[in-house]
């Protein structure tokens, strides 16, 4: 589904955020990327829908080579949902309008179709009653769930999550993770950058540990938690797992 | 210190009334907007003068017909400046190297020249020479001539100047929207243009409206510069009245009165608009 090969991202010619990363993700797979802050995990994720343009390497999504300039990026992006740390809901639009905007403009759905889809996704994330609210009237957890619904309404083939719970108050983390768990159970292809090890343990097929822009190791979460092959991985989990 | 010592010697003694720091409440005369009362009083006094004195009334009768021209020029200049400003503001943010540099050149060039010499340059040199060039062709091909009145020349100059100021306002407004907004739009598959039109610009408008309103008022005042080209707006009428009657006090008094009424009521409206907009924003992330 997603193949990164030789992915390299350098900022300002000197900051090597991602170095020669190879990663293949199968359809239906749930991959959690972890690593210290500044290790390049978000950059890798953002390269998958080209929010970050790679310095070198290729990005293949669903058979399209995004790094090829002849590929229609907008077309591929519609198939790749993205959930941000800061939610990035459109503050001037209601929840309903947030969810229907791209459906109508990109998918060409009628208002009725788009609204029906929006209600279906809002019900799925558990807040159908908030359709007419503005983002500012919602809690962080609710906003993030709307953001997920907004992505899902496009019926993407892949969902990317960039630290989806890091900006949330502790009591709201679970409501978002529950939605993500359900999504994983339904077989969605997911790439998640997160420090939620509980989620990784419960839902991830594979855990990828990244440090200084390189994949240090990857494998089933339980294996990496209990028996990391590398000293850096061990040192990292020693710090974050209780 | 002395109070602390006092408190030590007598545990039950409380701070004296005058030294309490427990409330935000300020007396009404401290918060009352005296300035607005003063201005209202001045305006009332001016209006009374005009209504009761024959000389002032004469000045009013001679000058106020220029009001229509002042207002027309303001609206025209503002409308053109809006279009030019939006284009130049977005041009500066464009990925196209030509658009970016043309916009930047325009903005920097115009902003570096004072309005008055620019009006003379455009009205007396740029417009005549370009129309002459155009007309030699138009005349030969269509037997038609293109003419721009002094009023329009000055208005267009004003518009070009304020277009450059507004370009900066638009650019700033667009840049004030967090990059996450356009990232969210783009990752939903919206094109660059769709993201700009549906996500960025509607939000940027909120940041843009107050400074645009200020520019509207500034344009209104700067239409007085049209007088240097002999355009009969209120300042020019004031000059003519004063020069022909030697009633300078009455002439400029009436001119100032008219401008004050216009600008103050505009800024009052703007204030209300801003208040409404900030109320909408309360609690927004």
Short mmCIF file of C-alpha atoms in Angstrom, two decimals:
data_model
loop_
_atom_site.label_atom_id
_atom_site.label_comp_id
_atom_site.label_asym_id
_atom_site.label_seq_id
_atom_site.Cartn_x
_atom_site.Cartn_y
_atom_site.Cartn_z
CA UNK A 1 0.00 0.00 0.00
CA UNK A 2 2.77 2.38 0.98
CA UNK A 3 6.38 1.93 0.00
CA UNK A 4 9.09 4.35 1.01
CA UNK A 5 12.49 3.71 -0.47
CA UNK A 6 15.61 5.65 0.19
CA UNK A 7 13.47 8.42 1.67
CA UNK A 8 15.64 11.34 2.69
CA UNK A 9 14.65 14.76 3.92
CA UNK A 10 17.14 17.48 4.60
CA UNK A 11 16.10 20.90 5.85
CA UNK A 12 18.21 23.91 4.91
CA UNK A 13 20.83 21.61 3.41
CA UNK A 14 22.24 20.87 6.84
CA UNK A 15 19.56 19.34 9.03
CA UNK A 16 19.18 15.69 8.16
CA UNK A 17 15.70 14.92 9.44
CA UNK A 18 15.22 11.64 7.60
CA UNK A 19 18.08 9.52 6.27
CA UNK A 20 17.59 6.86 3.65
CA UNK A 21 14.49 5.26 5.14
CA UNK A 22 12.98 2.13 3.57
CA UNK A 23 9.58 1.11 4.80
CA UNK A 24 6.81 -0.96 3.30
CA UNK A 25 3.31 -0.98 4.70
CA UNK A 26 0.75 -3.53 3.55
CA UNK A 27 -2.90 -2.92 2.99
CA UNK A 28 -4.76 -3.26 6.28
CA UNK A 29 -1.62 -2.99 8.32
CA UNK A 30 -1.42 -0.77 11.39
CA UNK A 31 2.03 0.66 11.92
CA UNK A 32 2.99 2.79 14.90
CA UNK A 33 6.08 4.93 14.60
CA UNK A 34 7.83 5.92 17.83
CA UNK A 35 11.01 7.72 18.62
CA UNK A 36 12.46 10.60 20.60
CA UNK A 37 11.31 14.09 19.74
CA UNK A 38 13.12 15.46 16.73
CA UNK A 39 13.89 11.97 15.46
CA UNK A 40 12.11 12.57 12.16
CA UNK A 41 9.00 10.45 12.71
CA UNK A 42 6.56 13.23 11.86
CA UNK A 43 8.62 14.17 8.84
CA UNK A 44 8.38 10.61 7.52
CA UNK A 45 4.62 10.65 8.02
CA UNK A 46 4.28 14.02 6.30
CA UNK A 47 6.30 12.73 3.36
CA UNK A 48 3.67 10.03 2.79
CA UNK A 49 1.19 12.64 1.54
CA UNK A 50 3.85 15.04 0.42
CA UNK A 51 3.12 17.77 2.96
CA UNK A 52 6.88 17.54 3.17
CA UNK A 53 8.66 17.18 -0.16
CA UNK A 54 11.42 14.58 0.13
CA UNK A 55 14.96 15.57 -0.73
CA UNK A 56 15.62 12.16 -2.23
CA UNK A 57 13.99 8.75 -2.54
CA UNK A 58 10.59 7.61 -3.71
CA UNK A 59 7.18 7.51 -2.09
CA UNK A 60 4.69 5.03 -3.49
CA UNK A 61 1.09 5.15 -2.29
CA UNK A 62 -1.54 2.84 -3.70
CA UNK A 63 0.54 2.35 -6.82
CA UNK A 64 1.09 6.06 -7.45
CA UNK A 65 4.58 7.40 -7.25
CA UNK A 66 4.07 10.67 -5.42
CA UNK A 67 7.62 11.78 -5.97
CA UNK A 68 7.01 11.66 -9.72
CA UNK A 69 6.03 15.16 -10.86
CA UNK A 70 3.49 13.78 -13.33
CA UNK A 71 1.41 12.31 -10.50
CA UNK A 72 -1.64 14.36 -9.54
CA UNK A 73 -0.92 14.97 -5.87
CA UNK A 74 -4.39 16.30 -5.09
CA UNK A 75 -5.90 13.09 -6.40
CA UNK A 76 -3.71 10.89 -4.20
CA UNK A 77 -4.12 13.10 -1.15
CA UNK A 78 -7.85 12.57 -1.31
CA UNK A 79 -7.16 8.86 -0.78
CA UNK A 80 -4.87 9.49 2.19
CA UNK A 81 -6.52 10.85 5.32
CA UNK A 82 -4.42 12.89 7.71
CA UNK A 83 -5.09 13.65 11.34
CA UNK A 84 -2.98 16.34 12.98
CA UNK A 85 -1.78 16.95 16.49
CA UNK A 86 -3.51 20.33 16.52
CA UNK A 87 -6.71 18.99 14.85
CA UNK A 88 -6.63 21.79 12.27
CA UNK A 89 -10.38 22.03 11.96
CA UNK A 90 -11.55 25.01 9.95
CA UNK A 91 -12.68 27.44 12.66
CA UNK A 92 -14.95 29.49 10.40
CA UNK A 93 -17.04 26.47 9.41
CA UNK A 94 -19.44 24.33 11.41
CA UNK A 95 -18.63 20.71 12.09
CA UNK A 96 -20.95 19.72 9.25
CA UNK A 97 -19.33 22.17 6.84
CA UNK A 98 -15.88 20.99 7.91
CA UNK A 99 -16.81 17.47 6.94
CA UNK A 100 -18.69 18.24 3.74
CA UNK A 101 -16.31 20.81 2.20
CA UNK A 102 -13.83 18.44 0.60
CA UNK A 103 -16.45 15.80 -0.16
CA UNK A 104 -18.27 18.30 -2.33
CA UNK A 105 -15.28 20.04 -3.87
CA UNK A 106 -13.04 17.02 -4.39
CA UNK A 107 -15.43 14.07 -4.57
CA UNK A 108 -18.10 16.11 -6.31
CA UNK A 109 -20.84 14.86 -4.03
CA UNK A 110 -24.12 16.70 -3.73
CA UNK A 111 -24.86 18.49 -0.49
CA UNK A 112 -27.34 15.80 0.54
CA UNK A 113 -24.92 12.97 -0.16
CA UNK A 114 -22.10 14.75 1.64
CA UNK A 115 -24.26 15.51 4.66
CA UNK A 116 -25.49 11.97 4.87
CA UNK A 117 -21.90 10.73 4.80
CA UNK A 118 -20.93 13.32 7.39
CA UNK A 119 -23.66 12.20 9.75
CA UNK A 120 -22.59 8.59 9.29
CA UNK A 121 -19.01 9.44 10.22
CA UNK A 122 -20.06 11.67 13.10
CA UNK A 123 -22.15 8.84 14.46
CA UNK A 124 -19.19 6.54 14.10
CA UNK A 125 -17.00 8.85 16.21
CA UNK A 126 -19.85 9.28 18.67
CA UNK A 127 -20.84 12.94 18.34
CA UNK A 128 -23.67 13.24 15.79
CA UNK A 129 -25.29 15.90 17.97
CA UNK A 130 -22.41 18.31 17.33
CA UNK A 131 -23.02 18.68 13.60
CA UNK A 132 -24.11 22.31 13.86
CA UNK A 133 -21.52 23.39 16.41
CA UNK A 134 -18.43 25.38 15.60
CA UNK A 135 -15.06 23.83 16.42
CA UNK A 136 -14.43 26.35 19.21
CA UNK A 137 -17.50 25.06 21.03
CA UNK A 138 -16.06 21.55 21.27
CA UNK A 139 -13.57 19.99 23.66
CA UNK A 140 -10.19 18.93 22.33
CA UNK A 141 -11.23 15.29 22.21
CA UNK A 142 -14.39 16.13 20.30
CA UNK A 143 -12.46 18.30 17.87
CA UNK A 144 -10.04 15.52 17.16
CA UNK A 145 -12.90 13.11 16.59
CA UNK A 146 -14.44 15.56 14.13
CA UNK A 147 -11.07 15.76 12.39
CA UNK A 148 -11.06 11.98 12.09
CA UNK A 149 -14.63 12.00 10.78
CA UNK A 150 -13.65 14.69 8.27
CA UNK A 151 -10.91 12.46 6.91
CA UNK A 152 -13.01 9.32 6.93
CA UNK A 153 -15.80 11.01 4.99
CA UNK A 154 -13.45 11.08 2.02
CA UNK A 155 -13.32 7.28 2.24
CA UNK A 156 -9.54 7.21 2.21
CA UNK A 157 -7.54 4.05 1.63
CA UNK A 158 -4.94 5.03 4.21
CA UNK A 159 -5.11 7.06 7.39
CA UNK A 160 -2.12 8.93 8.77
CA UNK A 161 -2.11 10.11 12.38
CA UNK A 162 0.46 12.64 13.52
CA UNK A 163 0.53 12.51 17.32
CA UNK A 164 -3.27 12.65 17.45
CA UNK A 165 -3.50 12.68 21.24
CA UNK A 166 -0.49 14.79 22.20
CA UNK A 167 -2.42 18.03 22.40
CA UNK A 168 -5.29 16.57 24.40
CA UNK A 169 -6.06 16.83 28.08
CA UNK A 170 -5.49 13.42 29.68
CA UNK A 171 -9.16 12.64 30.19
CA UNK A 172 -9.84 13.02 26.47
CA UNK A 173 -7.15 10.73 25.16
CA UNK A 174 -9.20 7.58 25.47
CA UNK A 175 -12.19 8.77 23.44
CA UNK A 176 -9.87 9.43 20.51
CA UNK A 177 -7.90 6.21 20.91
CA UNK A 178 -11.16 4.24 21.04
CA UNK A 179 -12.13 5.59 17.64
CA UNK A 180 -8.69 4.69 16.30
CA UNK A 181 -8.87 1.19 17.77
CA UNK A 182 -12.22 0.64 16.12
CA UNK A 183 -10.82 1.86 12.83
CA UNK A 184 -7.88 -0.52 13.13
CA UNK A 185 -10.24 -3.38 13.88
CA UNK A 186 -12.19 -2.60 10.72
CA UNK A 187 -9.07 -3.17 8.72
CA UNK A 188 -8.04 0.40 7.82
CA UNK A 189 -4.46 0.85 6.77
CA UNK A 190 -3.01 3.16 9.39
CA UNK A 191 0.30 4.83 10.05
CA UNK A 192 0.39 6.40 13.48
CA UNK A 193 3.05 8.56 15.06
CA UNK A 194 2.28 8.37 18.75
CA UNK A 195 3.65 7.79 22.20
CA UNK A 196 0.53 5.91 23.23
CA UNK A 197 2.12 2.55 23.92
CA UNK A 198 -1.22 1.16 25.08
CA UNK A 199 -2.60 1.79 21.62
CA UNK A 200 0.48 0.30 19.99
CA UNK A 201 0.17 -2.80 22.12
CA UNK A 202 -3.52 -3.20 21.40
CA UNK A 203 -3.68 -2.34 17.72
CA UNK A 204 -0.32 -2.19 16.01
CA UNK A 205 0.84 -4.96 13.75
CA UNK A 206 4.25 -3.41 13.73
CA UNK A 207 6.14 -0.92 15.82
CA UNK A 208 8.84 1.10 14.12
CA UNK A 209 11.44 2.76 16.28
CA UNK A 210 13.17 5.74 14.75
CA UNK A 211 16.11 7.74 16.02
CA UNK A 212 18.04 10.50 14.30
CA UNK A 213 16.17 9.99 11.06
CA UNK A 214 16.86 6.29 10.76
CA UNK A 215 14.82 3.18 11.42
CA UNK A 216 16.60 1.49 14.29
CA UNK A 217 14.31 -1.48 14.47
CA UNK A 218 10.83 -2.66 13.61
CA UNK A 219 8.68 -5.58 14.66
CA UNK A 220 5.65 -6.66 16.69
CA UNK A 221 5.16 -4.23 19.58
CA UNK A 222 5.32 -6.78 22.37
CA UNK A 223 8.63 -8.08 21.09
CA UNK A 224 10.16 -4.63 20.90
CA UNK A 225 8.87 -3.64 24.33
CA UNK A 226 10.16 -6.74 26.07
CA UNK A 227 13.19 -7.61 24.04
CA UNK A 228 14.61 -4.74 22.02
CA UNK A 229 17.55 -5.64 19.85
CA UNK A 230 19.24 -2.29 20.08
CA UNK A 231 20.62 -0.33 22.96
CA UNK A 232 19.01 2.90 21.72
CA UNK A 233 15.59 1.28 21.60
CA UNK A 234 16.06 -0.11 25.09
CA UNK A 235 17.17 3.27 26.42
CA UNK A 236 14.14 4.94 24.85
CA UNK A 237 11.58 2.49 26.24
CA UNK A 238 13.26 2.55 29.62
CA UNK A 239 12.42 6.22 29.73
CA UNK A 240 8.83 6.07 28.55
CA UNK A 241 7.40 2.75 29.77
CA UNK A 242 6.49 2.42 33.40
CA UNK B 1 6.62 48.69 56.11
CA UNK B 2 5.04 50.79 58.77
CA UNK B 3 1.76 49.10 58.07
CA UNK B 4 3.31 45.65 58.39
CA UNK B 5 4.78 46.63 61.73
CA UNK B 6 1.42 47.92 62.78
CA UNK B 7 -0.17 44.63 61.80
CA UNK B 8 2.40 42.82 63.91
CA UNK B 9 1.65 44.75 66.98
CA UNK B 10 -2.10 44.46 66.54
CA UNK B 11 -3.18 41.23 64.86
CA UNK B 12 -6.76 42.34 64.45
CA UNK B 13 -5.97 45.68 62.81
CA UNK B 14 -7.03 45.72 59.16
CA UNK B 15 -5.56 47.82 56.38
CA UNK B 16 -7.07 51.24 56.22
CA UNK B 17 -9.79 51.70 53.67
CA UNK B 18 -7.67 53.75 51.27
CA UNK B 19 -4.95 51.10 50.98
CA UNK B 20 -7.08 48.17 49.93
CA UNK B 21 -6.02 46.43 46.77
CA UNK B 22 -8.85 44.01 46.45
CA UNK B 23 -11.01 45.32 43.67
CA UNK B 24 -10.81 46.19 40.01
CA UNK B 25 -13.64 48.63 40.28
CA UNK B 26 -12.75 52.14 39.27
CA UNK B 27 -14.91 55.21 39.82
CA UNK B 28 -17.14 56.15 36.90
CA UNK B 29 -15.20 59.33 36.15
CA UNK B 30 -12.06 57.27 35.65
CA UNK B 31 -13.54 55.06 32.96
CA UNK B 32 -15.93 57.53 31.35
CA UNK B 33 -14.89 58.29 27.74
CA UNK B 34 -14.37 62.01 28.26
CA UNK B 35 -12.69 62.31 24.87
CA UNK B 36 -15.88 61.41 23.06
CA UNK B 37 -17.83 63.94 25.09
CA UNK B 38 -15.26 66.61 24.24
CA UNK B 39 -15.39 65.79 20.54
CA UNK B 40 -19.17 65.71 20.57
CA UNK B 41 -19.15 69.12 22.24
CA UNK B 42 -16.75 70.52 19.63
CA UNK B 43 -18.88 69.16 16.81
CA UNK B 44 -22.03 70.58 18.34
CA UNK B 45 -20.38 73.93 18.73
CA UNK B 46 -19.22 73.82 15.10
CA UNK B 47 -22.67 72.85 13.89
CA UNK B 48 -24.19 75.64 15.92
CA UNK B 49 -21.75 78.16 14.41
CA UNK B 50 -22.63 77.06 10.90
CA UNK B 51 -26.33 77.12 11.62
CA UNK B 52 -26.38 80.56 13.20
CA UNK B 53 -23.66 82.63 11.57
CA UNK B 54 -24.20 84.04 8.12
CA UNK B 55 -20.53 83.85 7.12
CA UNK B 56 -20.29 80.21 8.11
CA UNK B 57 -23.53 79.45 6.35
CA UNK B 58 -22.18 81.01 3.18
CA UNK B 59 -19.01 78.90 3.48
CA UNK B 60 -21.13 75.81 4.02
CA UNK B 61 -23.23 76.55 0.96
CA UNK B 62 -20.15 76.98 -1.20
CA UNK B 63 -18.18 74.03 0.12
CA UNK B 64 -20.68 71.27 0.80
CA UNK B 65 -21.48 70.61 -2.88
CA UNK B 66 -17.95 69.12 -3.05
CA UNK B 67 -19.08 66.38 -0.71
CA UNK B 68 -20.43 64.26 -3.53
CA UNK B 69 -17.08 64.36 -5.29
CA UNK B 70 -15.14 63.56 -2.15
CA UNK B 71 -17.34 60.56 -1.44
CA UNK B 72 -17.27 59.35 -5.05
CA UNK B 73 -13.48 59.61 -5.25
CA UNK B 74 -13.13 57.79 -1.93
CA UNK B 75 -15.36 54.92 -3.02
CA UNK B 76 -13.71 54.62 -6.43
CA UNK B 77 -10.19 54.74 -5.04
CA UNK B 78 -11.05 52.23 -2.33
CA UNK B 79 -12.65 49.80 -4.77
CA UNK B 80 -9.73 49.89 -7.18
CA UNK B 81 -7.23 49.69 -4.32
CA UNK B 82 -8.98 46.59 -2.97
CA UNK B 83 -8.61 44.74 -6.26
CA UNK B 84 -5.02 45.89 -6.80
CA UNK B 85 -4.12 45.19 -3.18
CA UNK B 86 -5.54 41.69 -3.17
CA UNK B 87 -3.74 40.88 -6.41
CA UNK B 88 -0.43 42.29 -5.22
CA UNK B 89 -0.78 40.76 -1.77
CA UNK B 90 -1.44 37.30 -3.14
CA UNK B 91 1.18 37.91 -5.83
CA UNK B 92 3.81 38.31 -3.15
CA UNK B 93 2.91 34.90 -1.80
CA UNK B 94 2.75 33.31 -5.22
CA UNK B 95 5.00 30.44 -6.24
CA UNK B 96 5.47 32.17 -9.57
CA UNK B 97 8.75 34.05 -9.52
CA UNK B 98 7.54 36.71 -11.98
CA UNK B 99 4.31 37.46 -10.13
CA UNK B 100 6.17 37.58 -6.84
CA UNK B 101 8.78 40.03 -8.04
CA UNK B 102 6.38 42.28 -9.90
CA UNK B 103 4.20 42.55 -6.79
CA UNK B 104 7.14 43.17 -4.53
CA UNK B 105 8.58 45.84 -6.84
CA UNK B 106 5.25 47.61 -7.05
CA UNK B 107 4.74 47.62 -3.30
CA UNK B 108 8.25 48.75 -2.40
CA UNK B 109 8.35 51.38 -5.14
CA UNK B 110 5.04 52.99 -4.29
CA UNK B 111 5.50 52.87 -0.55
CA UNK B 112 8.76 54.72 -0.87
CA UNK B 113 7.31 57.82 -2.52
CA UNK B 114 5.17 60.42 -0.74
CA UNK B 115 1.64 60.78 -2.04
CA UNK B 116 1.85 64.35 -3.29
CA UNK B 117 4.78 64.00 -5.72
CA UNK B 118 3.29 60.71 -6.86
CA UNK B 119 -0.01 62.37 -7.71
CA UNK B 120 1.83 65.02 -9.75
CA UNK B 121 3.97 62.42 -11.47
CA UNK B 122 1.04 60.21 -12.44
CA UNK B 123 -1.38 62.98 -13.34
CA UNK B 124 1.03 65.25 -15.22
CA UNK B 125 3.52 62.79 -16.72
CA UNK B 126 2.52 59.13 -16.66
CA UNK B 127 -1.10 59.49 -17.70
CA UNK B 128 -0.61 62.12 -20.43
CA UNK B 129 2.28 60.24 -21.98
CA UNK B 130 0.63 56.84 -21.95
CA UNK B 131 -2.69 58.17 -23.21
CA UNK B 132 -0.87 60.02 -25.95
CA UNK B 133 0.84 56.83 -26.95
CA UNK B 134 -2.41 54.90 -26.79
CA UNK B 135 -4.38 57.53 -28.59
CA UNK B 136 -2.07 57.71 -31.58
CA UNK B 137 -2.97 54.06 -32.16
CA UNK B 138 -6.60 54.26 -31.17
CA UNK B 139 -7.07 57.31 -33.35
CA UNK B 140 -5.48 55.67 -36.36
CA UNK B 141 -7.39 52.42 -35.96
CA UNK B 142 -10.75 53.39 -34.56
CA UNK B 143 -10.84 57.17 -34.80
CA UNK B 144 -11.40 57.16 -31.08
CA UNK B 145 -9.62 58.91 -28.24
CA UNK B 146 -9.08 57.98 -24.68
CA UNK B 147 -9.23 60.67 -22.05
CA UNK B 148 -8.78 60.60 -18.32
CA UNK B 149 -10.05 63.54 -16.29
CA UNK B 150 -7.86 65.02 -13.59
CA UNK B 151 -10.28 63.65 -11.08
CA UNK B 152 -9.83 60.11 -12.36
CA UNK B 153 -6.06 60.53 -12.64
CA UNK B 154 -5.80 61.54 -9.03
CA UNK B 155 -8.24 58.84 -7.96
CA UNK B 156 -6.25 56.18 -9.78
CA UNK B 157 -3.05 57.43 -8.15
CA UNK B 158 -4.66 57.24 -4.74
CA UNK B 159 -5.86 53.74 -5.56
CA UNK B 160 -2.38 52.66 -6.63
CA UNK B 161 -0.86 54.03 -3.45
CA UNK B 162 -3.40 52.44 -1.18
CA UNK B 163 -3.25 49.27 -3.26
CA UNK B 164 0.35 48.96 -2.16
CA UNK B 165 -0.56 49.50 1.49
CA UNK B 166 -3.42 47.04 1.21
CA UNK B 167 -1.18 44.46 -0.45
CA UNK B 168 0.74 44.36 2.81
CA UNK B 169 -2.49 44.02 4.77
CA UNK B 170 -3.70 41.14 2.62
CA UNK B 171 -0.32 39.45 2.73
CA UNK B 172 -0.16 39.79 6.50
CA UNK B 173 -3.73 38.54 6.87
CA UNK B 174 -3.09 35.48 4.77
CA UNK B 175 0.17 34.75 6.54
CA UNK B 176 -1.49 35.08 9.93
CA UNK B 177 -3.46 31.90 9.27
CA UNK B 178 -1.55 28.97 10.78
CA UNK B 179 0.04 26.68 8.16
CA UNK B 180 -1.90 23.78 9.65
CA UNK B 181 -5.05 25.17 8.02
CA UNK B 182 -3.73 24.90 4.52
CA UNK B 183 -2.10 21.57 5.32
CA UNK B 184 -5.47 20.26 6.47
CA UNK B 185 -7.12 21.55 3.30
CA UNK B 186 -4.47 20.13 1.04
CA UNK B 187 -4.40 16.75 2.72
CA UNK B 188 -8.14 16.43 2.13
CA UNK B 189 -7.36 16.70 -1.57
CA UNK B 190 -8.38 20.32 -2.05
CA UNK B 191 -6.29 22.12 -4.64
CA UNK B 192 -4.16 25.12 -3.79
CA UNK B 193 -6.82 27.47 -5.13
CA UNK B 194 -9.70 25.72 -3.38
CA UNK B 195 -7.77 25.82 -0.12
CA UNK B 196 -7.10 29.53 -0.56
CA UNK B 197 -10.70 30.37 -1.41
CA UNK B 198 -12.55 28.13 1.03
CA UNK B 199 -10.16 27.87 3.95
CA UNK B 200 -7.58 30.65 4.08
CA UNK B 201 -9.25 33.78 2.70
CA UNK B 202 -12.47 33.53 4.73
CA UNK B 203 -10.40 33.34 7.89
CA UNK B 204 -7.96 36.01 6.78
CA UNK B 205 -10.86 38.43 6.20
CA UNK B 206 -11.31 38.74 9.95
CA UNK B 207 -7.77 39.94 10.41
CA UNK B 208 -8.00 42.13 7.34
CA UNK B 209 -11.21 44.07 7.86
CA UNK B 210 -10.08 46.40 10.68
CA UNK B 211 -6.92 47.66 8.93
CA UNK B 212 -8.83 47.92 5.65
CA UNK B 213 -11.33 50.12 7.43
CA UNK B 214 -8.51 52.34 8.63
CA UNK B 215 -7.29 52.65 5.06
CA UNK B 216 -10.77 53.58 3.94
CA UNK B 217 -10.73 56.49 6.37
CA UNK B 218 -7.21 57.41 5.29
CA UNK B 219 -8.29 57.45 1.64
CA UNK B 220 -11.20 59.68 2.51
CA UNK B 221 -8.83 62.18 4.10
CA UNK B 222 -6.32 61.91 1.30
CA UNK B 223 -8.90 62.79 -1.33
CA UNK B 224 -8.14 66.32 -0.11
CA UNK B 225 -4.95 65.96 -2.16
CA UNK B 226 -7.08 65.95 -5.29
CA UNK B 227 -7.31 69.69 -4.72
CA UNK B 228 -3.76 70.13 -6.03
CA UNK B 229 -5.07 69.14 -9.46
CA UNK B 230 -7.95 71.56 -9.19
CA UNK B 231 -10.57 68.88 -8.62
CA UNK B 232 -13.54 70.51 -6.93
CA UNK B 233 -13.87 68.33 -3.87
CA UNK B 234 -14.39 69.94 -0.49
CA UNK B 235 -10.82 71.00 0.23
CA UNK B 236 -10.51 72.72 -3.15
CA UNK B 237 -13.86 74.40 -2.65
CA UNK B 238 -12.69 75.52 0.77
CA UNK B 239 -9.54 76.98 -0.74
CA UNK B 240 -11.47 78.80 -3.43
CA UNK B 241 -14.01 80.15 -1.00
CA UNK B 242 -11.34 81.38 1.37
CA UNK B 243 -9.22 82.91 -1.35
CA UNK B 244 -12.09 84.77 -2.97
CA UNK B 245 -13.73 86.05 0.22
CA UNK B 246 -10.75 86.23 2.57
CA UNK B 247 -12.84 84.30 5.06
CA UNK B 248 -10.12 81.74 5.77
CA UNK B 249 -11.40 80.90 9.22
CA UNK B 250 -14.90 80.13 7.98
CA UNK B 251 -13.68 78.20 4.94
CA UNK B 252 -11.31 75.83 6.67
CA UNK B 253 -13.56 75.55 9.68
CA UNK B 254 -16.32 74.16 7.49
CA UNK B 255 -13.91 71.88 5.61
CA UNK B 256 -12.60 70.43 8.86
CA UNK B 257 -16.13 70.04 10.18
CA UNK B 258 -17.18 67.99 7.17
CA UNK B 259 -14.12 65.73 7.32
CA UNK B 260 -14.56 65.22 11.04
CA UNK B 261 -18.18 64.22 10.68
CA UNK B 262 -17.29 61.74 7.95
CA UNK B 263 -14.22 60.18 9.58
CA UNK B 264 -15.66 60.01 13.06
CA UNK B 265 -18.85 58.33 11.96
CA UNK B 266 -16.83 55.89 9.89
CA UNK B 267 -14.57 54.97 12.77
CA UNK B 268 -17.62 54.61 14.98
CA UNK B 269 -19.03 52.11 12.48
CA UNK B 270 -15.70 50.32 12.29
CA UNK B 271 -15.54 50.07 16.06
CA UNK B 272 -18.97 48.44 16.12
CA UNK B 273 -17.94 46.03 13.38
CA UNK B 274 -14.77 45.06 15.23
CA UNK B 275 -16.69 44.57 18.44
CA UNK B 276 -19.07 42.23 16.68
CA UNK B 277 -16.20 40.30 15.17
CA UNK B 278 -14.34 39.87 18.45
CA UNK B 279 -17.52 38.70 20.10
CA UNK B 280 -17.81 35.99 17.45
CA UNK B 281 -14.27 34.94 18.18
CA UNK B 282 -14.60 34.50 21.89
CA UNK B 283 -13.47 31.08 23.02
CA UNK B 284 -11.99 30.28 19.67
CA UNK B 285 -8.81 28.26 19.64
#
